[in-house]
Short mmCIF file of C-alpha atoms in Angstrom, two decimals:
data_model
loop_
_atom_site.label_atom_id
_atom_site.label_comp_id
_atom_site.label_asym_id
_atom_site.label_seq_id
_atom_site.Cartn_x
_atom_site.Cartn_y
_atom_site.Cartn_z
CA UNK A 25 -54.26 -70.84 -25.54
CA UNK A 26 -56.18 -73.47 -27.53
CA UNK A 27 -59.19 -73.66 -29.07
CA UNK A 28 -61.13 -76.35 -30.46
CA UNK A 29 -64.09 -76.25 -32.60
CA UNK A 30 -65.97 -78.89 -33.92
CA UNK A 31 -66.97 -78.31 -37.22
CA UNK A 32 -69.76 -80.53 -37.47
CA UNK A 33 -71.86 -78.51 -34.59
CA UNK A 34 -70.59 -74.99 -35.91
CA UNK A 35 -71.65 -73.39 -39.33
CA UNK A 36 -68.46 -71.98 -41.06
CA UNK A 37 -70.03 -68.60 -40.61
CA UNK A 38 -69.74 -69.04 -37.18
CA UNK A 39 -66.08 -70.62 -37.20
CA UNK A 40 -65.07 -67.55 -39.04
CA UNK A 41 -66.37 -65.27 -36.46
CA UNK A 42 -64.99 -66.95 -33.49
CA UNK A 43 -61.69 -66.58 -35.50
CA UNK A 44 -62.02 -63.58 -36.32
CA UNK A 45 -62.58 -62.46 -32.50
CA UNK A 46 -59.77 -64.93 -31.28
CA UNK A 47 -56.72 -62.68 -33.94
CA UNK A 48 -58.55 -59.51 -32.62
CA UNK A 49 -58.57 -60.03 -29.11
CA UNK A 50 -54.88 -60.91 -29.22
CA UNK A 51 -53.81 -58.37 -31.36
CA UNK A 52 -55.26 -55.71 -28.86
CA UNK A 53 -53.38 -57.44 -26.23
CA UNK A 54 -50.16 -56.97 -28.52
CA UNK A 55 -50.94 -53.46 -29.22
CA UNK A 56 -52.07 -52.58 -25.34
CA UNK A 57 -48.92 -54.47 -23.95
CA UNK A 58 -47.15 -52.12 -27.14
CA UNK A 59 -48.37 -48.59 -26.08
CA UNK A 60 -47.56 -49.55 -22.81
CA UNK A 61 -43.74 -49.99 -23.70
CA UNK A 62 -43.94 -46.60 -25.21
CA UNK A 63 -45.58 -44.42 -23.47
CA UNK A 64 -44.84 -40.42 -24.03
CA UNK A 65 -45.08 -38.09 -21.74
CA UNK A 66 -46.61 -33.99 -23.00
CA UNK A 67 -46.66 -31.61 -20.77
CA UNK A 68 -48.26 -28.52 -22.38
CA UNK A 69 -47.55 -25.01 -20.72
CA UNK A 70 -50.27 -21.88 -21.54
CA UNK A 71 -50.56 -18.69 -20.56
CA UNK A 72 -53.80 -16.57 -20.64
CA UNK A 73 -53.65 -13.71 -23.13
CA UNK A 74 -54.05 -10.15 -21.72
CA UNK A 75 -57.51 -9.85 -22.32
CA UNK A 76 -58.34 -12.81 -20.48
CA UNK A 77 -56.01 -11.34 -17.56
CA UNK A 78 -57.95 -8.36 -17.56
CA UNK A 79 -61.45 -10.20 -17.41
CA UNK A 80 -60.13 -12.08 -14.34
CA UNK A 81 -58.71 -9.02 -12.61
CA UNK A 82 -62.36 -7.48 -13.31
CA UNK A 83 -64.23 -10.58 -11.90
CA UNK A 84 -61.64 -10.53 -8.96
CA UNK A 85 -61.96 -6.94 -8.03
CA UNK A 86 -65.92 -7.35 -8.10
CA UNK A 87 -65.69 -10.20 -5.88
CA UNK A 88 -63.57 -8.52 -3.42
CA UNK A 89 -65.73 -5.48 -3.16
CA UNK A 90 -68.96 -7.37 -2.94
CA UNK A 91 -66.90 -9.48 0.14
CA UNK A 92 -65.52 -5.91 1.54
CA UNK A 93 -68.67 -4.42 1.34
CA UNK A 94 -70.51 -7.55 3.46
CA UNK A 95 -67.81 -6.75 5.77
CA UNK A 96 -67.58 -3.14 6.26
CA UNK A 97 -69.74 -1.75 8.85
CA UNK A 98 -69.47 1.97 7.72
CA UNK A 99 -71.71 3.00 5.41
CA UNK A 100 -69.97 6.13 4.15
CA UNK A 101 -67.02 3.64 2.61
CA UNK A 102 -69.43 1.19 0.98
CA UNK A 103 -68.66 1.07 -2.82
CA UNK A 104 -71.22 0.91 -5.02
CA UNK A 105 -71.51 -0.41 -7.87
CA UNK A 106 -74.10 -0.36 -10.49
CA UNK A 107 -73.89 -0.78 -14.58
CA UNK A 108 -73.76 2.27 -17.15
CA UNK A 109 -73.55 2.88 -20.69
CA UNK A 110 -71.01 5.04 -22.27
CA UNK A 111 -72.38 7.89 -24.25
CA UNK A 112 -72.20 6.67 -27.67
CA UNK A 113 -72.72 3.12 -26.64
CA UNK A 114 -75.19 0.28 -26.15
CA UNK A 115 -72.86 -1.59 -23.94
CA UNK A 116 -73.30 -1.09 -20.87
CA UNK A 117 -70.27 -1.58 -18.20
CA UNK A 118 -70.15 -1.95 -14.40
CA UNK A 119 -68.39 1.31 -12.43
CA UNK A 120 -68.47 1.11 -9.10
CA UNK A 121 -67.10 4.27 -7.12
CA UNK A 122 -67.56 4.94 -2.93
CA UNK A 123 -70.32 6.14 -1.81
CA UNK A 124 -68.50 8.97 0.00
CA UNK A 125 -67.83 10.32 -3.45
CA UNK A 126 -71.44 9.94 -4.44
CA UNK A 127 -72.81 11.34 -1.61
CA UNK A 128 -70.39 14.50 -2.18
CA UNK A 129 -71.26 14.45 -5.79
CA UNK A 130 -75.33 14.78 -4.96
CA UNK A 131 -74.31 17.82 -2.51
CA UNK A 132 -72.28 19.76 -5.03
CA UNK A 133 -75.30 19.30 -7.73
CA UNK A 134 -77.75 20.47 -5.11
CA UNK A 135 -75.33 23.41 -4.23
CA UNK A 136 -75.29 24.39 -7.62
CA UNK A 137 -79.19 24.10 -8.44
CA UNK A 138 -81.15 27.04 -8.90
CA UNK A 139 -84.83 27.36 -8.79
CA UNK A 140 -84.93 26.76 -12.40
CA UNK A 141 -82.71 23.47 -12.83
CA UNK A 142 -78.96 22.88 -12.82
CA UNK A 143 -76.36 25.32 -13.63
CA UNK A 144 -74.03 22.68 -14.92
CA UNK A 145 -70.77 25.33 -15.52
CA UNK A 146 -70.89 25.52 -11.70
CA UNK A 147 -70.80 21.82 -11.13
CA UNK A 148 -67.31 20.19 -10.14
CA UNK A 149 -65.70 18.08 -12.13
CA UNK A 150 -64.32 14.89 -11.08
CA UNK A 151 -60.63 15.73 -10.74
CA UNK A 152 -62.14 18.64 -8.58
CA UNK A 153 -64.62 15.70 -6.87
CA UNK A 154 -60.69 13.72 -6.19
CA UNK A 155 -59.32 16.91 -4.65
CA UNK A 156 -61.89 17.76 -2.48
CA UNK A 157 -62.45 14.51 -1.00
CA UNK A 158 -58.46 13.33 -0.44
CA UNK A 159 -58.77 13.45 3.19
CA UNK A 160 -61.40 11.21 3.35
CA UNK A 161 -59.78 8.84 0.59
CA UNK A 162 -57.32 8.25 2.97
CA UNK A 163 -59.27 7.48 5.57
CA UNK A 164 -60.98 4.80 3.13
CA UNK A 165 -57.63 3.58 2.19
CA UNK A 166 -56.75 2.87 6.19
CA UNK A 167 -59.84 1.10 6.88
CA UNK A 168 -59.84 -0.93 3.75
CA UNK A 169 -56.24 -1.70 5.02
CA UNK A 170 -57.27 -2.28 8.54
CA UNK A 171 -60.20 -4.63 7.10
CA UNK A 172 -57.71 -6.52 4.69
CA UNK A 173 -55.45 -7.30 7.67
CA UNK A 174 -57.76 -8.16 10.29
CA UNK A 175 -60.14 -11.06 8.05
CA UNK A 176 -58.21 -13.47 6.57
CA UNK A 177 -60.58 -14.21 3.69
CA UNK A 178 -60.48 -10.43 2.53
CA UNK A 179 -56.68 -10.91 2.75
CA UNK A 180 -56.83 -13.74 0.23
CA UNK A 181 -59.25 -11.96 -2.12
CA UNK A 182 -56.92 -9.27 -2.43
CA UNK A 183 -54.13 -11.92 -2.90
CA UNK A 184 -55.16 -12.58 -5.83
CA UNK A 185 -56.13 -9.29 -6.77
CA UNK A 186 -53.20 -8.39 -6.35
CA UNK A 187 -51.21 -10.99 -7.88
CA UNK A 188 -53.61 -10.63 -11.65
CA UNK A 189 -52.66 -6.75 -11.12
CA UNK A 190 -49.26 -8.00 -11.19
CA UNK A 191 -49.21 -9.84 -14.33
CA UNK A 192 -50.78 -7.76 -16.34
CA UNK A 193 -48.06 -5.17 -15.06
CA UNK A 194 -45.63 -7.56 -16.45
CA UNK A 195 -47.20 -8.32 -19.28
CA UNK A 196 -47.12 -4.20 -20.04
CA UNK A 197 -43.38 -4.16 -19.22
CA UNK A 198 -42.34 -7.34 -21.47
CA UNK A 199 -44.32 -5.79 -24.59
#
């Protein structure tokens, strides 16, 4: 390439800028045609800590119970899920627990009211709550099962529900 400037028509200022831009413009061609020759290659591998696992599976399960519960036609296995705060705490976290269970839970505390209010060493605990409602806990467990297999999109929410339950079971046996 060649260029030719007349002097005469050009201030020097002006010569030394289109100089300037002429060593420039060729150097980044040297340096582009450069990095090209030697290009490297990085490939960077992460994995998400078990916190983060945890606030996935969370996220995940919610998900697949709000989905389940659009799909499920029977109210009695609806799970319901609403946000509470620990005693003790300000921070309030989402439970969520069938509303079979509730529904048995509000019958035991009316059982056990008297006139006066609520005789709480008469009310169940939840372990006893667990026992007494096994039979239809399995019953849940088969139509949730039934439901998973018969819509695919359920199916692939608990996919990958399952599969975040799996690594953080891993991630307990490595450690």
């Amino acid at each position: 390439m060649l260029i030719v400037i007349n002097p005469r028509k050009i201030g020097f200022h002006a010569i030394k800028t289109a100089a300037l831009s002429l060593v420039l413009a060729v150097s980044f061609q040297v340096a582009a045609q450069n990095d090209k020759e030697r290009v490297e290659n990085i490939e960077v591998f992460g994995q998400k800590t078990t916190p983060q696992l945890k606030r996935a599976f969370d996220k995940q399960r919610f998900e697949f119970l709000e989905l389940y519960n659009s799909i499920n036609e029977i109210a009695k296995f609806d799970v319901i899920c609403k946000y509470l705060k620990p005693i003790g705490s300000q921070i309030a976290r989402k439970s969520c627990e069938p509303r079979y269970v509730k529904d048995f839970r509000v019958m035991q505390i009316q059982t056990s009211s008297t006139g006066v209010g609520i005789d709480l060493n008469r009310l169940p605990s939840d372990d006893d709550i667990r026992f007494l409602t096994n039979d239809t806990r399995e019953e849940a467990f088969e139509h949730v099962a039934a439901l998973i297999a018969t819509h695919p999109e359920l199916f692939d929410s608990f996919s990958k529900l399952d599969a975040l339950h799996q690594r953080i079971e891993q991630r307990k046996e490595d450690n």
